[in-house]
Amino acid sequence: MSPAAPKADEFQPHPVKEQLPDIDYCVTSSPPWPEAILMGFQHYLVMLGTTVIIPTIIVPQMGGGNVEKAEVIQTLLFVSGINTLLQTWFGTRLPVVMRGSYAFIIPAVSVALASRYDQYIDPHERFKQSMRGIQGALMVASIFQIVIGFLGFWRIAVRLVSPLAAVPLVTLTGLGLFQLGFPQLAKCIEIGLPALILLVLFSQYFSHMMESRRAIFERFSVIFVVAIVWSYAEILTVAGAYKGKSPATQFSCRTDRSGLVGGARWIRVPYPFQWGRPTVKGGDVFVFLAASLVALIESTGVFIAASRFGSATLVPPSVLSRGTGWQGIGLLLDGMFGTGAGSTASVENAGFLGLTRVGSRRVIQISAGFMLFFSVLGKFGAILASIPLPIVAALYCVLFAYVSSVGLSFLQFCNLNSFRTIFILGFSLFMGLSVPQYFNEYVLISGHGPVHTRSTWFNHMMQVIFTSPATVAAFLAFFLDSTLGRRHSSTRRDSGRHWWTKFRTFNSDTRSEEFYALPYNLNKYFPSY
């Protein structure tokens, strides 16, 4: 049946945009200094949640208490500041915050619970010994990203990625973290839900109702929300609203239950090998290698999202490979300092670029300055890190959603009337959510993953890889897009490859120099191909 001819006055499809329009400040521009400093502080607040959550999970398993937890948070914050500066100066040059990765929780806990540390009766000594094991595994695993990044292997791989394959990768980089959103918010609904409602009101409704002050409500909504709801939570705590409640409720709702302020020192400068000489065990290294792969794939999704929110062109494969190499350097620093977890690009901070429409590189570098400052001034940093986690989860509900939706925006390059496109897209997205759910539920029911061999490290490797929605979806989408209907003449256009051909090499598009060129004329010594 042939389609009817369109009428002259019918609506036409929206035009394809290689760069996202309506961004107030792109990668290379910056707001005025006072505004940029406030924006940088907000990025610091946004990344604090993950920086607190990861040590809160792994440090008790290692035998540490509030003092050790505060020290690990300070160390993770300090190294995150360094890694963010390295990535924005010499890596991808995109406005991305580098922070701890959830992918390293399973490897870190597996080391912490290893039977070889049962001989240490003193909890602090057990903490130090298990931290040394994590450090050694991290440092060896960092070689993987350094090699495939700086030697260009990752450049070869991402050159084969089409817009169709990028959609599940970027979308599930955000959507795959759904369990950190409303489920965490609901642990204290009386402060989490107001925070979510206020964030939507400030950033969306008020900014549209008061067009003359749109920038204020969009750019500073996080400060408004955190200040209002944190003050409200403090009032509830002081008024005794949680007396007699369960320990879990008190931990989530009260503002004085984190233990960070009491455990943190006034001034403490983290330094390499502060816990002692790292130790290495072969099985641990393989588990951390799996986490390194997952962190690499998730970071690639964040880099692509950040380029979109920064109104830049698509990241050239050589720049992604360069960023991977510097992420590997970041992993090495994580191991040397003893952060307890490796680094990845922050999904929530990429979403914050979209919320504020400010994709400035300088703002992110200012936020790195706040990370370094508050990591050294421990007490002050601990106060901010004591923000109740349901407030942080409310922010995640909006910020993760922005990254998910920018992933879907790449569908504009694809043929959505093709059944091949429909299958690849739907199957990879569905399996990307379904497979990790199966692996996680299996652990809850059986106490171990569905891959249960005599090799513990292999079991943990499979658990790390298959509990990452972005990794599962990316592998499936890439494989299907590369093999399904490959010889058909329309396959290339259906996947949108023809739109991204010009970005496969650094010099094939003149805009690459503007967004991704290295500073201080370093391109002469480290050329991009």
C-alpha positions as a Python dict, from the first residue, in 0.01 Angstrom:
ca = {
    (1, 'M'): (0, 0, 0),
    (2, 'S'): (165, 324, -110),
    (3, 'P'): (162, 614, 137),
    (4, 'A'): (-46, 919, 56),
    (5, 'A'): (137, 1221, -79),
    (6, 'P'): (193, 1483, 195),
    (7, 'K'): (-5, 1802, 178),
    (8, 'A'): (176, 2131, 150),
    (9, 'D'): (63, 2250, 496),
    (10, 'E'): (140, 1925, 680),
    (11, 'F'): (396, 1927, 960),
    (12, 'Q'): (741, 1804, 863),
    (13, 'P'): (976, 1600, 1085),
    (14, 'H'): (1210, 1798, 1309),
    (15, 'P'): (1549, 1849, 1144),
    (16, 'V'): (1848, 1643, 1257),
    (17, 'K'): (2087, 1839, 1482),
    (18, 'E'): (2449, 1729, 1515),
    (19, 'Q'): (2490, 1972, 1806),
    (20, 'L'): (2224, 2019, 2072),
    (21, 'P'): (2069, 2367, 2039),
    (22, 'D'): (1951, 2601, 2318),
    (23, 'I'): (2258, 2538, 2534),
    (24, 'D'): (2347, 2859, 2721),
    (25, 'Y'): (2719, 2784, 2758),
    (26, 'C'): (2899, 2523, 2551),
    (27, 'V'): (3219, 2332, 2631),
    (28, 'T'): (3450, 2620, 2548),
    (29, 'S'): (3248, 2908, 2696),
    (30, 'S'): (3181, 2994, 3058),
    (31, 'P'): (2936, 3192, 3272),
    (32, 'P'): (3065, 3498, 3463),
    (33, 'W'): (3303, 3402, 3743),
    (34, 'P'): (3058, 3439, 4039),
    (35, 'E'): (2800, 3228, 3857),
    (36, 'A'): (3063, 2976, 3746),
    (37, 'I'): (3182, 2931, 4106),
    (38, 'L'): (2828, 2865, 4228),
    (39, 'M'): (2772, 2621, 3941),
    (40, 'G'): (3097, 2443, 4028),
    (41, 'F'): (2986, 2413, 4390),
    (42, 'Q'): (2660, 2254, 4278),
    (43, 'H'): (2850, 1998, 4070),
    (44, 'Y'): (3047, 1921, 4386),
    (45, 'L'): (2722, 1868, 4580),
    (46, 'V'): (2586, 1643, 4304),
    (47, 'M'): (2887, 1410, 4305),
    (48, 'L'): (2898, 1385, 4686),
    (49, 'G'): (2623, 1123, 4701),
    (50, 'T'): (2817, 852, 4522),
    (51, 'T'): (3137, 955, 4700),
    (52, 'V'): (2965, 881, 5032),
    (53, 'I'): (2762, 576, 4926),
    (54, 'I'): (3053, 364, 4800),
    (55, 'P'): (3271, 389, 5116),
    (56, 'T'): (2958, 347, 5331),
    (57, 'I'): (2907, 7, 5166),
    (58, 'I'): (3262, -126, 5148),
    (59, 'V'): (3440, 16, 5457),
    (60, 'P'): (3230, -174, 5718),
    (61, 'Q'): (3293, -496, 5522),
    (62, 'M'): (3666, -424, 5553),
    (63, 'G'): (3645, -385, 5931),
    (64, 'G'): (3655, -6, 5937),
    (65, 'G'): (3445, 229, 6148),
    (66, 'N'): (3345, 594, 6119),
    (67, 'V'): (3705, 718, 6128),
    (68, 'E'): (3814, 489, 5845),
    (69, 'K'): (3499, 570, 5648),
    (70, 'A'): (3565, 943, 5677),
    (71, 'E'): (3926, 895, 5568),
    (72, 'V'): (3827, 688, 5264),
    (73, 'I'): (3565, 947, 5164),
    (74, 'Q'): (3826, 1222, 5193),
    (75, 'T'): (4071, 1019, 4984),
    (76, 'L'): (3812, 936, 4718),
    (77, 'L'): (3711, 1302, 4702),
    (78, 'F'): (4074, 1415, 4675),
    (79, 'V'): (4161, 1175, 4393),
    (80, 'S'): (3832, 1253, 4214),
    (81, 'G'): (3938, 1617, 4204),
    (82, 'I'): (4275, 1524, 4053),
    (83, 'N'): (4120, 1286, 3799),
    (84, 'T'): (3859, 1543, 3696),
    (85, 'L'): (4130, 1800, 3627),
    (86, 'L'): (4335, 1547, 3429),
    (87, 'Q'): (4032, 1445, 3221),
    (88, 'T'): (3925, 1802, 3143),
    (89, 'W'): (4279, 1921, 3070),
    (90, 'F'): (4438, 1629, 2887),
    (91, 'G'): (4171, 1360, 2839),
    (92, 'T'): (3852, 1408, 2642),
    (93, 'R'): (3845, 1779, 2735),
    (94, 'L'): (3472, 1737, 2800),
    (95, 'P'): (3286, 1878, 3105),
    (96, 'V'): (3280, 1549, 3298),
    (97, 'V'): (3336, 1481, 3667),
    (98, 'M'): (3538, 1169, 3748),
    (99, 'R'): (3419, 995, 4065),
    (100, 'G'): (3404, 648, 4221),
    (101, 'S'): (3234, 372, 4023),
    (102, 'Y'): (2967, 136, 4154),
    (103, 'A'): (3116, -133, 3930),
    (104, 'F'): (3401, -175, 4182),
    (105, 'I'): (3179, -250, 4482),
    (106, 'I'): (3157, -625, 4412),
    (107, 'P'): (3536, -661, 4361),
    (108, 'A'): (3612, -452, 4672),
    (109, 'V'): (3371, -647, 4891),
    (110, 'S'): (3504, -978, 4757),
    (111, 'V'): (3855, -874, 4866),
    (112, 'A'): (3731, -745, 5202),
    (113, 'L'): (3553, -1074, 5282),
    (114, 'A'): (3840, -1297, 5167),
    (115, 'S'): (3928, -1567, 5419),
    (116, 'R'): (4296, -1471, 5415),
    (117, 'Y'): (4211, -1166, 5628),
    (118, 'D'): (4034, -1367, 5899),
    (119, 'Q'): (4361, -1393, 6090),
    (120, 'Y'): (4347, -1021, 6175),
    (121, 'I'): (4150, -978, 6496),
    (122, 'D'): (4191, -603, 6525),
    (123, 'P'): (3928, -437, 6297),
    (124, 'H'): (4159, -150, 6201),
    (125, 'E'): (4437, -389, 6104),
    (126, 'R'): (4195, -594, 5896),
    (127, 'F'): (4082, -273, 5728),
    (128, 'K'): (4438, -180, 5636),
    (129, 'Q'): (4526, -525, 5508),
    (130, 'S'): (4214, -556, 5291),
    (131, 'M'): (4265, -201, 5161),
    (132, 'R'): (4618, -298, 5053),
    (133, 'G'): (4471, -592, 4862),
    (134, 'I'): (4226, -360, 4687),
    (135, 'Q'): (4506, -115, 4608),
    (136, 'G'): (4724, -380, 4446),
    (137, 'A'): (4442, -516, 4231),
    (138, 'L'): (4340, -165, 4123),
    (139, 'M'): (4692, -68, 4022),
    (140, 'V'): (4740, -381, 3808),
    (141, 'A'): (4391, -348, 3655),
    (142, 'S'): (4464, 13, 3557),
    (143, 'I'): (4712, -116, 3296),
    (144, 'F'): (4416, -243, 3090),
    (145, 'Q'): (4268, 105, 3031),
    (146, 'I'): (4607, 270, 2994),
    (147, 'V'): (4710, 26, 2721),
    (148, 'I'): (4387, 17, 2516),
    (149, 'G'): (4352, 392, 2553),
    (150, 'F'): (4695, 529, 2475),
    (151, 'L'): (4778, 262, 2216),
    (152, 'G'): (4454, 335, 2029),
    (153, 'F'): (4272, 3, 2063),
    (154, 'W'): (3962, 171, 2203),
    (155, 'R'): (3969, 413, 1908),
    (156, 'I'): (3941, 117, 1672),
    (157, 'A'): (3647, -27, 1866),
    (158, 'V'): (3436, 290, 1897),
    (159, 'R'): (3482, 374, 1529),
    (160, 'L'): (3248, 82, 1459),
    (161, 'V'): (2971, 219, 1684),
    (162, 'S'): (2671, 358, 1498),
    (163, 'P'): (2402, 592, 1634),
    (164, 'L'): (2174, 289, 1671),
    (165, 'A'): (2429, 105, 1887),
    (166, 'A'): (2495, 422, 2088),
    (167, 'V'): (2130, 460, 2192),
    (168, 'P'): (2116, 159, 2432),
    (169, 'L'): (2466, 240, 2563),
    (170, 'V'): (2391, 601, 2661),
    (171, 'T'): (2028, 541, 2759),
    (172, 'L'): (2106, 260, 3002),
    (173, 'T'): (2409, 444, 3139),
    (174, 'G'): (2144, 660, 3306),
    (175, 'L'): (1837, 437, 3317),
    (176, 'G'): (2037, 140, 3446),
    (177, 'L'): (2089, 322, 3778),
    (178, 'F'): (1715, 335, 3850),
    (179, 'Q'): (1761, 147, 4180),
    (180, 'L'): (1953, 447, 4317),
    (181, 'G'): (1656, 676, 4249),
    (182, 'F'): (1310, 631, 4397),
    (183, 'P'): (1388, 312, 4594),
    (184, 'Q'): (1652, 508, 4789),
    (185, 'L'): (1431, 816, 4807),
    (186, 'A'): (1150, 609, 4960),
    (187, 'K'): (1369, 504, 5254),
    (188, 'C'): (1270, 841, 5401),
    (189, 'I'): (971, 949, 5196),
    (190, 'E'): (895, 1255, 5411),
    (191, 'I'): (1216, 1428, 5301),
    (192, 'G'): (1290, 1251, 4971),
    (193, 'L'): (954, 1318, 4803),
    (194, 'P'): (946, 1692, 4889),
    (195, 'A'): (1301, 1720, 4751),
    (196, 'L'): (1194, 1559, 4421),
    (197, 'I'): (882, 1774, 4391),
    (198, 'L'): (1073, 2094, 4467),
    (199, 'L'): (1346, 2009, 4216),
    (200, 'V'): (1088, 1960, 3940),
    (201, 'L'): (908, 2281, 4039),
    (202, 'F'): (1223, 2493, 4053),
    (203, 'S'): (1394, 2358, 3742),
    (204, 'Q'): (1093, 2312, 3515),
    (205, 'Y'): (776, 2496, 3618),
    (206, 'F'): (918, 2809, 3780),
    (207, 'S'): (1172, 2854, 3501),
    (208, 'H'): (890, 2852, 3243),
    (209, 'M'): (649, 3061, 3447),
    (210, 'M'): (911, 3330, 3512),
    (211, 'E'): (1094, 3348, 3181),
    (212, 'S'): (1294, 3654, 3284),
    (213, 'R'): (1446, 3456, 3573),
    (214, 'R'): (1465, 3122, 3393),
    (215, 'A'): (1841, 3093, 3429),
    (216, 'I'): (1829, 3141, 3807),
    (217, 'F'): (1579, 2862, 3865),
    (218, 'E'): (1742, 2623, 3617),
    (219, 'R'): (2102, 2678, 3717),
    (220, 'F'): (2067, 2699, 4094),
    (221, 'S'): (1776, 2462, 4161),
    (222, 'V'): (2003, 2208, 4335),
    (223, 'I'): (2125, 2464, 4590),
    (224, 'F'): (1768, 2579, 4656),
    (225, 'V'): (1638, 2225, 4701),
    (226, 'V'): (1925, 2096, 4917),
    (227, 'A'): (1915, 2402, 5142),
    (228, 'I'): (1537, 2390, 5194),
    (229, 'V'): (1493, 2014, 5243),
    (230, 'W'): (1812, 1969, 5448),
    (231, 'S'): (1691, 2243, 5684),
    (232, 'Y'): (1354, 2070, 5703),
    (233, 'A'): (1524, 1737, 5783),
    (234, 'E'): (1728, 1909, 6055),
    (235, 'I'): (1409, 2046, 6212),
    (236, 'L'): (1253, 1699, 6212),
    (237, 'T'): (1567, 1554, 6370),
    (238, 'V'): (1589, 1816, 6646),
    (239, 'A'): (1216, 1794, 6715),
    (240, 'G'): (1250, 1420, 6785),
    (241, 'A'): (1036, 1302, 6497),
    (242, 'Y'): (1242, 984, 6467),
    (243, 'K'): (1265, 879, 6829),
    (244, 'G'): (1178, 513, 6863),
    (245, 'K'): (1204, 452, 6488),
    (246, 'S'): (1402, 161, 6344),
    (247, 'P'): (1780, 201, 6298),
    (248, 'A'): (1739, 193, 5920),
    (249, 'T'): (1487, 478, 5929),
    (250, 'Q'): (1703, 684, 6161),
    (251, 'F'): (2009, 632, 5942),
    (252, 'S'): (1820, 746, 5631),
    (253, 'C'): (1621, 1033, 5781),
    (254, 'R'): (1823, 1188, 6063),
    (255, 'T'): (2089, 1446, 5987),
    (256, 'D'): (2319, 1331, 6269),
    (257, 'R'): (2359, 960, 6197),
    (258, 'S'): (2628, 948, 5928),
    (259, 'G'): (2915, 953, 6179),
    (260, 'L'): (3127, 1150, 5933),
    (261, 'V'): (3166, 1474, 6127),
    (262, 'G'): (3290, 1295, 6437),
    (263, 'G'): (3517, 1062, 6240),
    (264, 'A'): (3679, 1328, 6020),
    (265, 'R'): (3988, 1527, 6115),
    (266, 'W'): (4001, 1903, 6085),
    (267, 'I'): (4284, 1892, 5831),
    (268, 'R'): (4413, 1583, 5655),
    (269, 'V'): (4597, 1558, 5323),
    (270, 'P'): (4563, 1215, 5158),
    (271, 'Y'): (4887, 1075, 5021),
    (272, 'P'): (4997, 770, 4820),
    (273, 'F'): (5030, 437, 5003),
    (274, 'Q'): (4886, 586, 5323),
    (275, 'W'): (4756, 242, 5425),
    (276, 'G'): (5085, 63, 5360),
    (277, 'R'): (5241, -136, 5077),
    (278, 'P'): (4985, -279, 4829),
    (279, 'T'): (4951, -655, 4790),
    (280, 'V'): (4845, -843, 4479),
    (281, 'K'): (4651, -1168, 4437),
    (282, 'G'): (4586, -1299, 4086),
    (283, 'G'): (4215, -1375, 4126),
    (284, 'D'): (4144, -1028, 4263),
    (285, 'V'): (4310, -869, 3962),
    (286, 'F'): (4076, -1049, 3718),
    (287, 'V'): (3767, -927, 3907),
    (288, 'F'): (3897, -571, 3905),
    (289, 'L'): (3973, -605, 3532),
    (290, 'A'): (3606, -689, 3475),
    (291, 'A'): (3504, -382, 3675),
    (292, 'S'): (3753, -175, 3475),
    (293, 'L'): (3585, -288, 3152),
    (294, 'V'): (3242, -199, 3287),
    (295, 'A'): (3364, 143, 3406),
    (296, 'L'): (3517, 203, 3062),
    (297, 'I'): (3191, 126, 2878),
    (298, 'E'): (2981, 335, 3117),
    (299, 'S'): (3228, 624, 3092),
    (300, 'T'): (3206, 611, 2714),
    (301, 'G'): (2830, 654, 2743),
    (302, 'V'): (2879, 952, 2976),
    (303, 'F'): (3138, 1110, 2744),
    (304, 'I'): (2895, 1090, 2453),
    (305, 'A'): (2615, 1238, 2667),
    (306, 'A'): (2840, 1518, 2795),
    (307, 'S'): (2943, 1612, 2441),
    (308, 'R'): (2575, 1647, 2355),
    (309, 'F'): (2494, 1858, 2662),
    (310, 'G'): (2803, 2069, 2596),
    (311, 'S'): (2670, 2147, 2247),
    (312, 'A'): (2983, 1991, 2100),
    (313, 'T'): (3009, 1762, 1801),
    (314, 'L'): (3028, 1386, 1846),
    (315, 'V'): (3347, 1284, 2027),
    (316, 'P'): (3603, 1156, 1774),
    (317, 'P'): (3718, 798, 1848),
    (318, 'S'): (4076, 917, 1900),
    (319, 'V'): (3957, 1156, 2173),
    (320, 'L'): (3756, 881, 2343),
    (321, 'S'): (4068, 663, 2334),
    (322, 'R'): (4275, 945, 2481),
    (323, 'G'): (4020, 990, 2757),
    (324, 'T'): (4030, 617, 2827),
    (325, 'G'): (4406, 632, 2873),
    (326, 'W'): (4373, 914, 3125),
    (327, 'Q'): (4094, 725, 3299),
    (328, 'G'): (4346, 442, 3334),
    (329, 'I'): (4588, 688, 3493),
    (330, 'G'): (4305, 777, 3728),
    (331, 'L'): (4264, 411, 3823),
    (332, 'L'): (4634, 396, 3896),
    (333, 'L'): (4600, 697, 4126),
    (334, 'D'): (4299, 535, 4293),
    (335, 'G'): (4514, 234, 4370),
    (336, 'M'): (4810, 437, 4490),
    (337, 'F'): (4606, 656, 4725),
    (338, 'G'): (4370, 379, 4840),
    (339, 'T'): (4023, 506, 4750),
    (340, 'G'): (3868, 159, 4778),
    (341, 'A'): (3712, 188, 4431),
    (342, 'G'): (3811, 280, 4078),
    (343, 'S'): (3697, 587, 3887),
    (344, 'T'): (3442, 645, 3615),
    (345, 'A'): (3272, 946, 3455),
    (346, 'S'): (2983, 1071, 3669),
    (347, 'V'): (2638, 1008, 3522),
    (348, 'E'): (2466, 1246, 3764),
    (349, 'N'): (2696, 1535, 3680),
    (350, 'A'): (2642, 1478, 3308),
    (351, 'G'): (2268, 1498, 3375),
    (352, 'F'): (2323, 1821, 3567),
    (353, 'L'): (2471, 1972, 3250),
    (354, 'G'): (2137, 1910, 3082),
    (355, 'L'): (1935, 2043, 3374),
    (356, 'T'): (2125, 2372, 3381),
    (357, 'R'): (2202, 2401, 3007),
    (358, 'V'): (2556, 2491, 3108),
    (359, 'G'): (2809, 2255, 2950),
    (360, 'S'): (3114, 2461, 3041),
    (361, 'R'): (3449, 2289, 3092),
    (362, 'R'): (3563, 2566, 3326),
    (363, 'V'): (3270, 2506, 3562),
    (364, 'I'): (3373, 2142, 3601),
    (365, 'Q'): (3731, 2242, 3672),
    (366, 'I'): (3604, 2476, 3944),
    (367, 'S'): (3408, 2186, 4093),
    (368, 'A'): (3734, 1987, 4102),
    (369, 'G'): (3881, 2270, 4308),
    (370, 'F'): (3597, 2230, 4561),
    (371, 'M'): (3668, 1855, 4577),
    (372, 'L'): (4032, 1915, 4662),
    (373, 'F'): (3951, 2192, 4910),
    (374, 'F'): (3687, 2003, 5110),
    (375, 'S'): (3881, 1676, 5101),
    (376, 'V'): (4165, 1845, 5293),
    (377, 'L'): (3941, 2040, 5533),
    (378, 'G'): (3784, 1722, 5667),
    (379, 'K'): (3529, 1858, 5916),
    (380, 'F'): (3380, 2105, 5670),
    (381, 'G'): (3366, 1846, 5397),
    (382, 'A'): (3208, 1596, 5634),
    (383, 'I'): (2926, 1839, 5714),
    (384, 'L'): (2829, 1860, 5347),
    (385, 'A'): (2878, 1486, 5302),
    (386, 'S'): (2622, 1430, 5580),
    (387, 'I'): (2332, 1537, 5357),
    (388, 'P'): (2065, 1265, 5402),
    (389, 'L'): (2087, 1021, 5112),
    (390, 'P'): (1712, 1040, 5024),
    (391, 'I'): (1774, 1403, 4923),
    (392, 'V'): (2057, 1286, 4698),
    (393, 'A'): (1831, 1014, 4554),
    (394, 'A'): (1574, 1281, 4466),
    (395, 'L'): (1839, 1459, 4261),
    (396, 'Y'): (1927, 1131, 4091),
    (397, 'C'): (1567, 1081, 3976),
    (398, 'V'): (1598, 1390, 3757),
    (399, 'L'): (1967, 1383, 3665),
    (400, 'F'): (1980, 1017, 3557),
    (401, 'A'): (1666, 1082, 3351),
    (402, 'Y'): (1843, 1355, 3155),
    (403, 'V'): (2123, 1116, 3052),
    (404, 'S'): (1869, 848, 2958),
    (405, 'S'): (1677, 1089, 2737),
    (406, 'V'): (1984, 1228, 2563),
    (407, 'G'): (2065, 869, 2468),
    (408, 'L'): (1723, 840, 2305),
    (409, 'S'): (1790, 1164, 2116),
    (410, 'F'): (2036, 977, 1892),
    (411, 'L'): (1738, 799, 1739),
    (412, 'Q'): (1698, 1108, 1519),
    (413, 'F'): (1985, 967, 1309),
    (414, 'C'): (1819, 624, 1267),
    (415, 'N'): (1538, 489, 1052),
    (416, 'L'): (1265, 407, 1303),
    (417, 'N'): (1045, 265, 1028),
    (418, 'S'): (1290, -22, 981),
    (419, 'F'): (1200, -349, 1153),
    (420, 'R'): (1571, -420, 1189),
    (421, 'T'): (1611, -97, 1387),
    (422, 'I'): (1303, -169, 1595),
    (423, 'F'): (1429, -516, 1690),
    (424, 'I'): (1786, -415, 1777),
    (425, 'L'): (1669, -118, 1981),
    (426, 'G'): (1394, -296, 2174),
    (427, 'F'): (1583, -620, 2233),
    (428, 'S'): (1902, -456, 2359),
    (429, 'L'): (1716, -217, 2589),
    (430, 'F'): (1495, -491, 2730),
    (431, 'M'): (1778, -738, 2787),
    (432, 'G'): (1998, -464, 2927),
    (433, 'L'): (1747, -423, 3210),
    (434, 'S'): (1626, -783, 3236),
    (435, 'V'): (1961, -968, 3257),
    (436, 'P'): (2105, -758, 3545),
    (437, 'Q'): (1774, -793, 3729),
    (438, 'Y'): (1800, -1171, 3702),
    (439, 'F'): (2158, -1175, 3830),
    (440, 'N'): (2073, -946, 4123),
    (441, 'E'): (1762, -1142, 4223),
    (442, 'Y'): (1955, -1468, 4205),
    (443, 'V'): (2205, -1335, 4459),
    (444, 'L'): (1926, -1229, 4695),
    (445, 'I'): (1762, -1570, 4681),
    (446, 'S'): (2065, -1802, 4669),
    (447, 'G'): (2343, -1596, 4825),
    (448, 'H'): (2553, -1634, 4510),
    (449, 'G'): (2526, -1551, 4142),
    (450, 'P'): (2389, -1781, 3870),
    (451, 'V'): (2748, -1845, 3756),
    (452, 'H'): (2862, -2061, 4046),
    (453, 'T'): (3181, -2250, 3965),
    (454, 'R'): (3470, -2353, 4187),
    (455, 'S'): (3658, -2045, 4072),
    (456, 'T'): (3539, -1761, 4296),
    (457, 'W'): (3712, -1490, 4095),
    (458, 'F'): (3545, -1609, 3773),
    (459, 'N'): (3204, -1604, 3943),
    (460, 'H'): (3262, -1247, 4057),
    (461, 'M'): (3381, -1144, 3711),
    (462, 'M'): (3057, -1265, 3554),
    (463, 'Q'): (2854, -1096, 3827),
    (464, 'V'): (3027, -761, 3767),
    (465, 'I'): (2978, -770, 3391),
    (466, 'F'): (2621, -897, 3380),
    (467, 'T'): (2488, -668, 3652),
    (468, 'S'): (2578, -361, 3444),
    (469, 'P'): (2278, -267, 3227),
    (470, 'A'): (2484, -38, 3002),
    (471, 'T'): (2743, -311, 2941),
    (472, 'V'): (2488, -580, 2855),
    (473, 'A'): (2291, -348, 2628),
    (474, 'A'): (2601, -209, 2456),
    (475, 'F'): (2742, -553, 2376),
    (476, 'L'): (2408, -676, 2240),
    (477, 'A'): (2338, -365, 2032),
    (478, 'F'): (2691, -358, 1890),
    (479, 'F'): (2686, -730, 1802),
    (480, 'L'): (2341, -720, 1642),
    (481, 'D'): (2408, -400, 1450),
    (482, 'S'): (2735, -543, 1317),
    (483, 'T'): (2595, -880, 1208),
    (484, 'L'): (2222, -851, 1140),
    (485, 'G'): (2146, -771, 776),
    (486, 'R'): (2501, -653, 723),
    (487, 'R'): (2496, -711, 347),
    (488, 'H'): (2167, -532, 290),
    (489, 'S'): (2207, -203, 105),
    (490, 'S'): (1989, -5, 347),
    (491, 'T'): (2157, -126, 669),
    (492, 'R'): (2413, 153, 683),
    (493, 'R'): (2154, 428, 650),
    (494, 'D'): (1905, 259, 884),
    (495, 'S'): (2169, 257, 1160),
    (496, 'G'): (2262, 620, 1094),
    (497, 'R'): (2627, 546, 1018),
    (498, 'H'): (2634, 796, 733),
    (499, 'W'): (2564, 1079, 980),
    (500, 'W'): (2870, 997, 1193),
    (501, 'T'): (3119, 924, 913),
    (502, 'K'): (3263, 1275, 932),
    (503, 'F'): (3354, 1230, 1300),
    (504, 'R'): (3553, 907, 1262),
    (505, 'T'): (3882, 1095, 1244),
    (506, 'F'): (3983, 1406, 1434),
    (507, 'N'): (4066, 1620, 1131),
    (508, 'S'): (3769, 1526, 914),
    (509, 'D'): (3550, 1789, 1083),
    (510, 'T'): (3683, 2139, 1146),
    (511, 'R'): (3487, 2174, 1471),
    (512, 'S'): (3687, 1900, 1646),
    (513, 'E'): (3979, 2138, 1698),
    (514, 'E'): (3757, 2386, 1882),
    (515, 'F'): (3617, 2136, 2132),
    (516, 'Y'): (3881, 1866, 2175),
    (517, 'A'): (4226, 2009, 2098),
    (518, 'L'): (4477, 1980, 2383),
    (519, 'P'): (4597, 2296, 2560),
    (520, 'Y'): (4946, 2446, 2549),
    (521, 'N'): (4993, 2327, 2189),
    (522, 'L'): (5027, 1968, 2314),
    (523, 'N'): (4857, 1836, 2000),
    (524, 'K'): (5195, 1874, 1834),
    (525, 'Y'): (5339, 1610, 2070),
    (526, 'F'): (5025, 1400, 2119),
    (527, 'P'): (4844, 1413, 1783),
    (528, 'S'): (4490, 1284, 1739),
    (529, 'Y'): (4420, 1051, 1449),
}
